[in-house]
């Protein structure tokens, strides 16, 4: 099971959009995916078409210790399950402050379902508080979406410092695997400049013993695409809303890169093959196509 925290303490950089569409692309390819909404704004929950007011679907109860993950997840698509957020998550950080081991509640809760998922994708809140610490303690990887605009890297070192602290104190396996450029506009020099700044920073870290020493910029940039901004209000992923748009193409490639470490159109090929003949299994996903019982 790969557990990926999608993290940036800035809001509006593309975290939720990334979790929804990468989760959907992986699940479409037969991988068993759990998406976790750790943001009290519950955008991920709503984006996947689930009512955030629904009381019995929730991360809150899991963190409060009153239910297990198995009971709290809902199946939202084939192979895709959601541990949703609701308004009750707003008070969770304050309530958990007095708990012993408060940073590792999510990690412990995930332990029993480890073999049931290939991927757990965690949509983090726009802060570095206790909910984010739970995400980092439970994860093996961090993916950082960045919106390349003025001050894009402000707060970046604090983010990395937080990852570093969690790695040294709680979760030695944690590493930053990738940076994803979201809402990229190749026409502006700013987008390119931000990318170059990050590249410079990462190449300076290569030989260090830091959790981001092996991080790379995902070689697909998610272009600014209005369809990606429209899809959430319909409760649809980009593949359901407008499968032919740039946003769908970009997120398919991002998911392929996350899964295979390269981009050679394997995810797209599968789609074509599937329409020609059903039950074709993509080699990259051969070992992991079995879905958990609902
Ligand atoms: N590539 C994109 N092009 C256009 N709009 C986007 C893109 N990615 C995200 N958006 C929109 O930008 C807003 C912020 O994205 P979101 O994923 O919610 O960010 P975060 O979760 O980091 O706050 C949302 O309204 C979303 O629909
Ligand atoms: Mg969000």
GROMACS .gro file of N, CA, C and O in nm, residues 124-165:
model
  168
  124UNK      N    1  -0.493   1.699   0.228
  124UNK     CA    2  -0.461   1.767   0.353
  124UNK      C    3  -0.528   1.904   0.361
  124UNK      O    4  -0.553   1.967   0.259
  125UNK      N    5  -0.553   1.950   0.484
  125UNK     CA    6  -0.608   2.085   0.499
  125UNK      C    7  -0.501   2.190   0.470
  125UNK      O    8  -0.382   2.158   0.472
  126UNK      N    9  -0.540   2.313   0.446
  126UNK     CA   10  -0.440   2.417   0.418
  126UNK      C   11  -0.377   2.471   0.546
  126UNK      O   12  -0.386   2.590   0.577
  127UNK      N   13  -0.315   2.384   0.623
  127UNK     CA   14  -0.246   2.428   0.746
  127UNK      C   15  -0.148   2.319   0.783
  127UNK      O   16  -0.149   2.210   0.726
  128UNK      N   17  -0.061   2.348   0.879
  128UNK     CA   18   0.034   2.246   0.923
  128UNK      C   19   0.002   2.202   1.065
  128UNK      O   20   0.089   2.175   1.146
  129UNK      N   21  -0.126   2.196   1.096
  129UNK     CA   22  -0.171   2.159   1.231
  129UNK      C   23  -0.179   2.009   1.252
  129UNK      O   24  -0.121   1.929   1.177
  130UNK      N   25  -0.255   1.971   1.351
  130UNK     CA   26  -0.263   1.831   1.395
  130UNK      C   27  -0.319   1.737   1.288
  130UNK      O   28  -0.275   1.622   1.277
  131UNK      N   29  -0.412   1.784   1.208
  131UNK     CA   30  -0.467   1.698   1.102
  131UNK      C   31  -0.358   1.666   1.001
  131UNK      O   32  -0.341   1.550   0.959
  132UNK      N   33  -0.280   1.766   0.965
  132UNK     CA   34  -0.170   1.744   0.871
  132UNK      C   35  -0.064   1.653   0.933
  132UNK      O   36  -0.009   1.565   0.866
  133UNK      N   37  -0.037   1.669   1.060
  133UNK     CA   38   0.060   1.580   1.126
  133UNK      C   39   0.012   1.436   1.121
  133UNK      O   40   0.090   1.343   1.100
  134UNK      N   41  -0.119   1.416   1.137
  134UNK     CA   42  -0.174   1.281   1.124
  134UNK      C   43  -0.154   1.226   0.983
  134UNK      O   44  -0.121   1.109   0.966
  135UNK      N   45  -0.173   1.312   0.884
  135UNK     CA   46  -0.153   1.268   0.745
  135UNK      C   47  -0.007   1.229   0.724
  135UNK      O   48   0.023   1.123   0.667
  136UNK      N   49   0.085   1.312   0.773
  136UNK     CA   50   0.228   1.286   0.752
  136UNK      C   51   0.275   1.162   0.828
  136UNK      O   52   0.358   1.086   0.780
  137UNK      N   53   0.219   1.141   0.946
  137UNK     CA   54   0.259   1.023   1.023
  137UNK      C   55   0.210   0.894   0.959
  137UNK      O   56   0.271   0.789   0.972
  138UNK      N   57   0.097   0.905   0.886
  138UNK     CA   58   0.038   0.786   0.826
  138UNK      C   59   0.092   0.757   0.686
  138UNK      O   60   0.065   0.652   0.630
  139UNK      N   61   0.167   0.850   0.629
  139UNK     CA   62   0.204   0.839   0.487
  139UNK      C   63   0.345   0.785   0.466
  139UNK      O   64   0.430   0.795   0.554
  140UNK      N   65   0.365   0.732   0.346
  140UNK     CA   66   0.500   0.697   0.307
  140UNK      C   67   0.558   0.806   0.217
  140UNK      O   68   0.678   0.821   0.205
  141UNK      N   69   0.468   0.880   0.155
  141UNK     CA   70   0.512   0.980   0.057
  141UNK      C   71   0.434   1.110   0.071
  141UNK      O   72   0.319   1.109   0.112
  142UNK      N   73   0.499   1.218   0.027
  142UNK     CA   74   0.431   1.347   0.019
  142UNK      C   75   0.442   1.395  -0.125
  142UNK      O   76   0.550   1.389  -0.186
  143UNK      N   77   0.330   1.437  -0.180
  143UNK     CA   78   0.331   1.504  -0.311
  143UNK      C   79   0.287   1.648  -0.285
  143UNK      O   80   0.186   1.671  -0.218
  144UNK      N   81   0.365   1.742  -0.336
  144UNK     CA   82   0.335   1.884  -0.310
  144UNK      C   83   0.288   1.953  -0.438
  144UNK      O   84   0.368   1.975  -0.529
  145UNK      N   85   0.159   1.986  -0.446
  145UNK     CA   86   0.114   2.064  -0.562
  145UNK      C   87   0.152   2.210  -0.542
  145UNK      O   88   0.141   2.263  -0.431
  146UNK      N   89   0.197   2.271  -0.650
  146UNK     CA   90   0.236   2.412  -0.642
  146UNK      C   91   0.169   2.487  -0.756
  146UNK      O   92   0.166   2.440  -0.869
  147UNK      N   93   0.112   2.600  -0.722
  147UNK     CA   94   0.056   2.685  -0.828
  147UNK      C   95   0.160   2.792  -0.857
  147UNK      O   96   0.196   2.871  -0.769
  148UNK      N   97   0.214   2.792  -0.978
  148UNK     CA   98   0.325   2.881  -1.005
  148UNK      C   99   0.282   3.027  -1.020
  148UNK      O  100   0.253   3.073  -1.129
  149UNK      N  101   0.276   3.096  -0.911
  149UNK     CA  102   0.250   3.239  -0.918
  149UNK      C  103   0.343   3.310  -0.822
  149UNK      O  104   0.422   3.246  -0.750
  150UNK      N  105   0.335   3.441  -0.821
  150UNK     CA  106   0.418   3.522  -0.733
  150UNK      C  107   0.403   3.471  -0.589
  150UNK      O  108   0.292   3.446  -0.544
  151UNK      N  109   0.511   3.453  -0.518
  151UNK     CA  110   0.510   3.401  -0.380
  151UNK      C  111   0.473   3.253  -0.370
  151UNK      O  112   0.438   3.205  -0.263
  152UNK      N  113   0.481   3.181  -0.482
  152UNK     CA  114   0.446   3.038  -0.480
  152UNK      C  115   0.531   2.963  -0.379
  152UNK      O  116   0.484   2.868  -0.316
  153UNK      N  117   0.657   3.005  -0.364
  153UNK     CA  118   0.746   2.929  -0.276
  153UNK      C  119   0.752   2.984  -0.134
  153UNK      O  120   0.826   2.933  -0.050
  154UNK      N  121   0.673   3.087  -0.110
  154UNK     CA  122   0.666   3.138   0.027
  154UNK      C  123   0.604   3.029   0.115
  154UNK      O  124   0.502   2.970   0.078
  155UNK      N  125   0.665   2.999   0.224
  155UNK     CA  126   0.612   2.895   0.312
  155UNK      C  127   0.663   2.756   0.276
  155UNK      O  128   0.640   2.660   0.349
  156UNK      N  129   0.734   2.745   0.164
  156UNK     CA  130   0.782   2.615   0.118
  156UNK      C  131   0.882   2.554   0.217
  156UNK      O  132   0.876   2.435   0.248
  157UNK      N  133   0.971   2.638   0.269
  157UNK     CA  134   1.071   2.581   0.361
  157UNK      C  135   1.005   2.537   0.492
  157UNK      O  136   1.047   2.439   0.553
  158UNK      N  137   0.901   2.607   0.534
  158UNK     CA  138   0.830   2.564   0.655
  158UNK      C  139   0.761   2.429   0.633
  158UNK      O  140   0.758   2.343   0.719
  159UNK      N  141   0.707   2.416   0.515
  159UNK     CA  142   0.642   2.289   0.481
  159UNK      C  143   0.745   2.174   0.488
  159UNK      O  144   0.720   2.071   0.551
  160UNK      N  145   0.861   2.198   0.427
  160UNK     CA  146   0.964   2.093   0.426
  160UNK      C  147   1.017   2.065   0.567
  160UNK      O  148   1.046   1.951   0.603
  161UNK      N  149   1.026   2.172   0.646
  161UNK     CA  150   1.071   2.157   0.784
  161UNK      C  151   0.975   2.066   0.862
  161UNK      O  152   1.017   1.981   0.941
  162UNK      N  153   0.845   2.085   0.839
  162UNK     CA  154   0.744   2.004   0.907
  162UNK      C  155   0.759   1.857   0.867
  162UNK      O  156   0.756   1.768   0.951
  163UNK      N  157   0.778   1.835   0.735
  163UNK     CA  158   0.798   1.697   0.687
  163UNK      C  159   0.922   1.637   0.756
  163UNK      O  160   0.920   1.523   0.803
  164UNK      N  161   1.026   1.717   0.764
  164UNK     CA  162   1.150   1.671   0.821
  164UNK      C  163   1.135   1.634   0.970
  164UNK      O  164   1.186   1.531   1.015
  165UNK      N  165   1.061   1.716   1.042
  165UNK     CA  166   1.039   1.688   1.185
  165UNK      C  167   0.961   1.558   1.204
  165UNK      O  168   0.994   1.476   1.289
   0.00000   0.00000   0.00000
